[in-house]
Tab-separated table of C-alpha atoms in Angstrom:
chain	number	residue	atom	x	y	z
A	15	SER	CA	0.000	0.000	0.000
A	16	GLN	CA	1.149	3.536	-0.703
A	17	GLN	CA	2.107	5.770	2.202
A	18	GLY	CA	1.836	9.105	0.422
A	19	GLU	CA	-1.137	10.319	-1.511
A	20	GLU	CA	-0.868	13.285	-3.852
A	21	ASP	CA	-3.666	15.693	-4.505
A	22	PRO	CA	-4.908	16.615	-7.035
A	23	GLN	CA	-4.425	13.646	-9.356
A	24	ALA	CA	-4.235	16.027	-12.320
A	25	LEU	CA	-3.640	19.746	-12.646
A	26	SER	CA	-3.750	21.918	-15.757
A	27	ILE	CA	-2.576	25.540	-15.712
A	28	GLN	CA	-1.349	28.276	-18.032
A	29	GLU	CA	2.308	29.128	-18.377
A	30	GLY	CA	3.303	31.739	-15.819
A	31	GLU	CA	0.808	30.590	-13.204
A	32	ASN	CA	1.779	28.885	-9.959
A	33	ALA	CA	1.130	25.187	-9.392
A	34	THR	CA	0.503	23.687	-5.970
A	35	MET	CA	0.479	19.968	-5.275
A	36	ASN	CA	-0.209	18.340	-1.932
A	37	CYS	CA	0.898	15.119	-0.320
A	38	SER	CA	-0.611	13.423	2.716
A	39	TYR	CA	0.860	10.467	4.566
A	40	LYS	CA	-0.138	8.218	7.418
A	41	THR	CA	2.816	7.318	9.640
A	42	SER	CA	5.753	9.211	11.118
A	43	ILE	CA	8.626	9.970	8.784
A	44	ASN	CA	12.334	10.783	8.750
A	45	ASN	CA	12.064	12.793	5.566
A	46	LEU	CA	9.830	13.481	2.607
A	47	GLN	CA	11.034	13.856	-0.950
A	48	TRP	CA	9.530	15.214	-4.140
A	49	TYR	CA	10.378	13.790	-7.568
A	50	ARG	CA	9.504	14.663	-11.151
A	51	GLN	CA	8.980	12.101	-13.901
A	52	ASN	CA	8.773	12.720	-17.612
A	53	SER	CA	7.476	10.138	-20.070
A	54	GLY	CA	7.099	7.330	-17.540
A	55	ARG	CA	10.812	6.624	-17.181
A	56	GLY	CA	13.410	7.690	-14.616
A	57	LEU	CA	12.468	9.996	-11.770
A	58	VAL	CA	14.416	13.149	-10.967
A	59	HIS	CA	14.931	14.131	-7.357
A	60	LEU	CA	13.735	17.679	-6.661
A	61	ILE	CA	13.835	18.376	-2.923
A	62	LEU	CA	14.260	16.426	0.311
A	63	ILE	CA	12.812	17.923	3.483
A	64	ARG	CA	13.578	16.397	6.859
A	65	SER	CA	11.039	15.911	9.615
A	66	ASN	CA	12.507	18.755	11.685
A	67	GLU	CA	12.264	21.235	8.802
A	68	ARG	CA	9.189	23.222	7.845
A	69	GLU	CA	10.104	24.791	4.519
A	70	LYS	CA	12.751	24.461	1.803
A	71	HIS	CA	13.384	26.305	-1.421
A	72	SER	CA	15.166	25.385	-4.614
A	73	GLY	CA	14.916	27.837	-7.482
A	74	ARG	CA	11.230	28.111	-8.416
A	75	LEU	CA	10.292	25.268	-6.066
A	76	ARG	CA	9.055	25.647	-2.515
A	77	VAL	CA	8.248	22.694	-0.295
A	78	THR	CA	6.508	22.871	3.048
A	79	LEU	CA	6.074	20.136	5.627
A	80	ASP	CA	3.509	20.014	8.431
A	81	THR	CA	4.200	16.940	10.528
A	82	SER	CA	1.227	17.641	12.807
A	83	LYS	CA	-1.092	17.315	9.801
A	84	LYS	CA	1.086	14.702	8.103
A	85	SER	CA	1.111	16.704	4.910
A	86	SER	CA	3.452	18.449	2.512
A	87	SER	CA	3.000	20.784	-0.405
A	88	LEU	CA	5.080	21.507	-3.489
A	89	LEU	CA	4.718	24.937	-5.046
A	90	ILE	CA	6.124	25.657	-8.496
A	91	THR	CA	6.145	29.372	-9.207
A	92	ALA	CA	6.001	30.997	-12.651
A	93	SER	CA	5.419	27.641	-14.339
A	94	ARG	CA	6.800	26.810	-17.770
A	95	ALA	CA	5.691	24.349	-20.414
A	96	ALA	CA	8.815	22.329	-19.565
A	97	ASP	CA	7.403	21.749	-16.052
A	98	THR	CA	4.791	19.443	-17.595
A	99	ALA	CA	5.403	16.089	-15.890
A	100	SER	CA	4.193	13.802	-13.133
A	101	TYR	CA	5.212	14.778	-9.607
A	102	PHE	CA	5.548	12.242	-6.809
A	103	CYS	CA	6.061	12.551	-3.098
A	104	ALA	CA	7.944	9.820	-1.271
A	105	THR	CA	8.189	9.280	2.460
A	106	ASP	CA	11.044	7.638	4.357
A	107	GLY	CA	9.552	6.150	7.497
A	108	SER	CA	11.277	6.193	10.847
A	109	ASN	CA	12.593	2.635	10.593
A	110	ALA	CA	12.120	1.879	6.952
A	111	GLY	CA	15.362	2.757	5.201
A	112	LYS	CA	13.322	2.963	2.024
A	113	SER	CA	10.930	5.503	0.557
A	114	THR	CA	7.300	4.829	-0.244
A	115	PHE	CA	5.776	6.684	-3.196
A	116	GLY	CA	2.302	7.949	-3.917
A	117	ASP	CA	0.610	7.708	-7.300
A	118	GLY	CA	1.544	11.230	-8.302
A	119	THR	CA	0.039	14.426	-9.641
A	120	THR	CA	0.079	14.932	-13.404
A	121	LEU	CA	0.811	18.570	-14.152
A	122	THR	CA	0.134	20.072	-17.575
A	123	VAL	CA	1.396	23.585	-18.258
A	124	LYS	CA	-0.128	25.079	-21.378
A	125	PRO	CA	1.979	27.534	-23.384
B	10	GLY	CA	29.687	6.580	-13.605
B	11	ALA	CA	27.918	9.906	-13.657
B	12	GLY	CA	24.479	8.433	-13.183
B	13	VAL	CA	22.627	5.217	-12.485
B	14	SER	CA	22.772	2.928	-15.494
B	15	GLN	CA	20.190	0.228	-16.172
B	16	THR	CA	20.398	-2.421	-18.850
B	17	PRO	CA	18.671	-3.407	-20.968
B	18	SER	CA	16.394	-0.420	-21.510
B	19	ASN	CA	13.737	-2.698	-22.972
B	20	LYS	CA	13.211	-6.420	-22.632
B	21	VAL	CA	10.539	-8.532	-24.275
B	22	THR	CA	10.340	-12.101	-23.071
B	23	GLU	CA	7.992	-15.012	-23.364
B	24	LYS	CA	5.874	-16.166	-20.465
B	25	GLY	CA	7.757	-18.701	-18.387
B	26	LYS	CA	11.243	-17.475	-19.313
B	27	TYR	CA	13.947	-16.223	-16.943
B	28	VAL	CA	15.192	-12.628	-17.089
B	29	GLU	CA	17.956	-10.618	-15.474
B	30	LEU	CA	17.895	-6.852	-15.127
B	31	ARG	CA	21.098	-5.014	-14.308
B	32	CYS	CA	21.701	-1.839	-12.338
B	33	ASP	CA	25.005	0.017	-12.110
B	34	PRO	CA	24.696	2.653	-9.359
B	35	ILE	CA	26.650	5.834	-8.855
B	36	SER	CA	30.134	5.009	-7.636
B	37	GLY	CA	30.355	5.250	-3.867
B	38	HIS	CA	26.626	5.038	-3.237
B	39	THR	CA	26.118	2.456	-0.521
B	40	ALA	CA	22.331	2.226	-0.756
B	41	LEU	CA	20.623	0.680	-3.793
B	42	TYR	CA	16.900	0.263	-4.375
B	43	TRP	CA	14.722	-1.597	-6.835
B	44	TYR	CA	11.202	-0.399	-7.615
B	45	ARG	CA	8.715	-1.300	-10.275
B	46	GLN	CA	6.151	0.967	-11.810
B	47	SER	CA	2.977	0.189	-13.688
B	48	LEU	CA	1.263	2.676	-15.966
B	49	GLY	CA	-0.463	5.468	-14.065
B	50	GLN	CA	0.915	4.434	-10.690
B	51	GLY	CA	3.791	5.433	-8.488
B	52	PRO	CA	6.903	3.312	-8.038
B	53	GLU	CA	6.330	0.238	-5.870
B	54	PHE	CA	9.168	-0.808	-3.583
B	55	LEU	CA	10.780	-4.202	-4.197
B	56	ILE	CA	14.102	-4.442	-2.341
B	57	TYR	CA	16.752	-2.264	-0.717
B	58	PHE	CA	20.456	-3.032	-0.330
B	59	GLN	CA	22.840	-1.426	2.101
B	60	GLY	CA	26.244	-2.488	0.839
B	61	THR	CA	26.150	-6.122	-0.198
B	62	GLY	CA	23.269	-7.202	1.982
B	63	ALA	CA	19.553	-6.962	1.346
B	64	ALA	CA	18.412	-4.742	4.214
B	65	ASP	CA	14.750	-5.026	3.275
B	66	ASP	CA	13.267	-7.401	0.685
B	67	SER	CA	9.686	-7.092	1.900
B	68	GLY	CA	8.493	-5.726	-1.440
B	69	LEU	CA	9.441	-8.734	-3.537
B	70	PRO	CA	6.057	-10.108	-4.632
B	71	ASN	CA	6.943	-13.804	-4.453
B	72	ASP	CA	9.830	-16.261	-4.591
B	73	ARG	CA	10.159	-15.902	-8.364
B	74	PHE	CA	11.889	-12.585	-7.705
B	75	PHE	CA	15.434	-12.406	-6.387
B	76	ALA	CA	18.122	-9.729	-6.349
B	77	VAL	CA	21.828	-9.709	-5.579
B	78	ARG	CA	24.552	-7.169	-5.080
B	79	PRO	CA	27.633	-9.349	-4.491
B	80	GLU	CA	30.319	-6.666	-4.363
B	81	GLY	CA	28.262	-3.782	-3.053
B	82	SER	CA	28.094	-2.058	-6.421
B	83	VAL	CA	26.272	-3.566	-9.424
B	84	SER	CA	22.977	-5.256	-8.671
B	85	THR	CA	20.991	-7.776	-10.661
B	86	LEU	CA	17.262	-8.353	-10.326
B	87	LYS	CA	16.328	-11.863	-11.388
B	88	ILE	CA	12.835	-13.002	-12.293
B	89	GLN	CA	12.100	-16.685	-12.840
B	90	ARG	CA	9.132	-18.155	-14.729
B	91	THR	CA	7.959	-14.745	-15.843
B	92	GLU	CA	4.243	-14.014	-15.967
B	93	ARG	CA	2.337	-11.410	-17.964
B	94	GLY	CA	1.599	-9.580	-14.708
B	95	ASP	CA	5.326	-8.962	-14.273
B	96	SER	CA	5.218	-6.511	-17.181
B	97	ALA	CA	6.212	-3.090	-15.852
B	98	VAL	CA	9.061	-0.598	-15.795
B	99	TYR	CA	11.691	-1.737	-13.313
B	100	LEU	CA	13.503	1.197	-11.763
B	101	CYS	CA	16.778	1.168	-9.898
B	102	ALA	CA	17.964	3.997	-7.660
B	103	SER	CA	20.963	4.642	-5.485
B	104	SER	CA	21.778	7.080	-2.708
B	105	LEU	CA	24.979	7.998	-0.928
B	106	THR	CA	23.596	6.540	2.241
B	107	ARG	CA	20.288	5.702	3.818
B	108	GLY	CA	18.076	8.742	4.250
B	109	ASP	CA	19.417	10.690	1.273
B	110	GLY	CA	17.526	11.547	-1.896
B	111	TYR	CA	17.619	8.952	-4.648
B	112	THR	CA	19.180	9.105	-8.085
B	113	PHE	CA	17.130	6.951	-10.424
B	114	GLY	CA	18.159	5.166	-13.567
B	115	SER	CA	16.033	5.355	-16.706
B	116	GLY	CA	14.490	1.984	-16.009
B	117	THR	CA	14.026	-1.284	-17.846
B	118	ARG	CA	10.687	-1.754	-19.543
B	119	LEU	CA	9.858	-5.453	-19.220
B	120	THR	CA	7.139	-6.890	-21.403
B	121	VAL	CA	6.096	-10.493	-20.916
B	122	VAL	CA	4.167	-11.883	-23.883
């Protein structure tokens, strides 16, 4: 069973708009990661946020983590057509040593 | 190497045959992971190696699946008596150590006919 669940399942926006994706999980975690996947092949690591962190930035990406609500959000600002992809959150549980992925959010950015 | 390398990129095999999928992780990465992904779903965990040993193989679906990493670098995922339900993209990832972000390979698309 999947630990993380992304919401929404699909998101379509215009270039230049911001995109927000959410991830909820069930059990305590060491860290939470966000990945991007193009064309159903290899995933690209975007950001890792640890359980004692609340917010991280990387370029146009901002990730927040609320451990009390067991949720995270990924914000992509000033989106571009090249941001079109599937985005996955993955949680590394306290004793797991492995990350468990959700089923992703499919983002479409229209030029 | 610069990234995680998986071979072959595509594999078509007949039902009942044996297949081996290879993963060459980033040099120096001690942790190696195998996942598989079906269309429209997220990656599903199979097995995790820390060094040469399988630290967690709880995701292997049954005893037809086996993986090794004899020298703590290259890993091979072995599937015996393949079934059509084994068709998926098999993804390998490595990380410097446990708890770090993963670097994924491009995957092997396995099709069992």
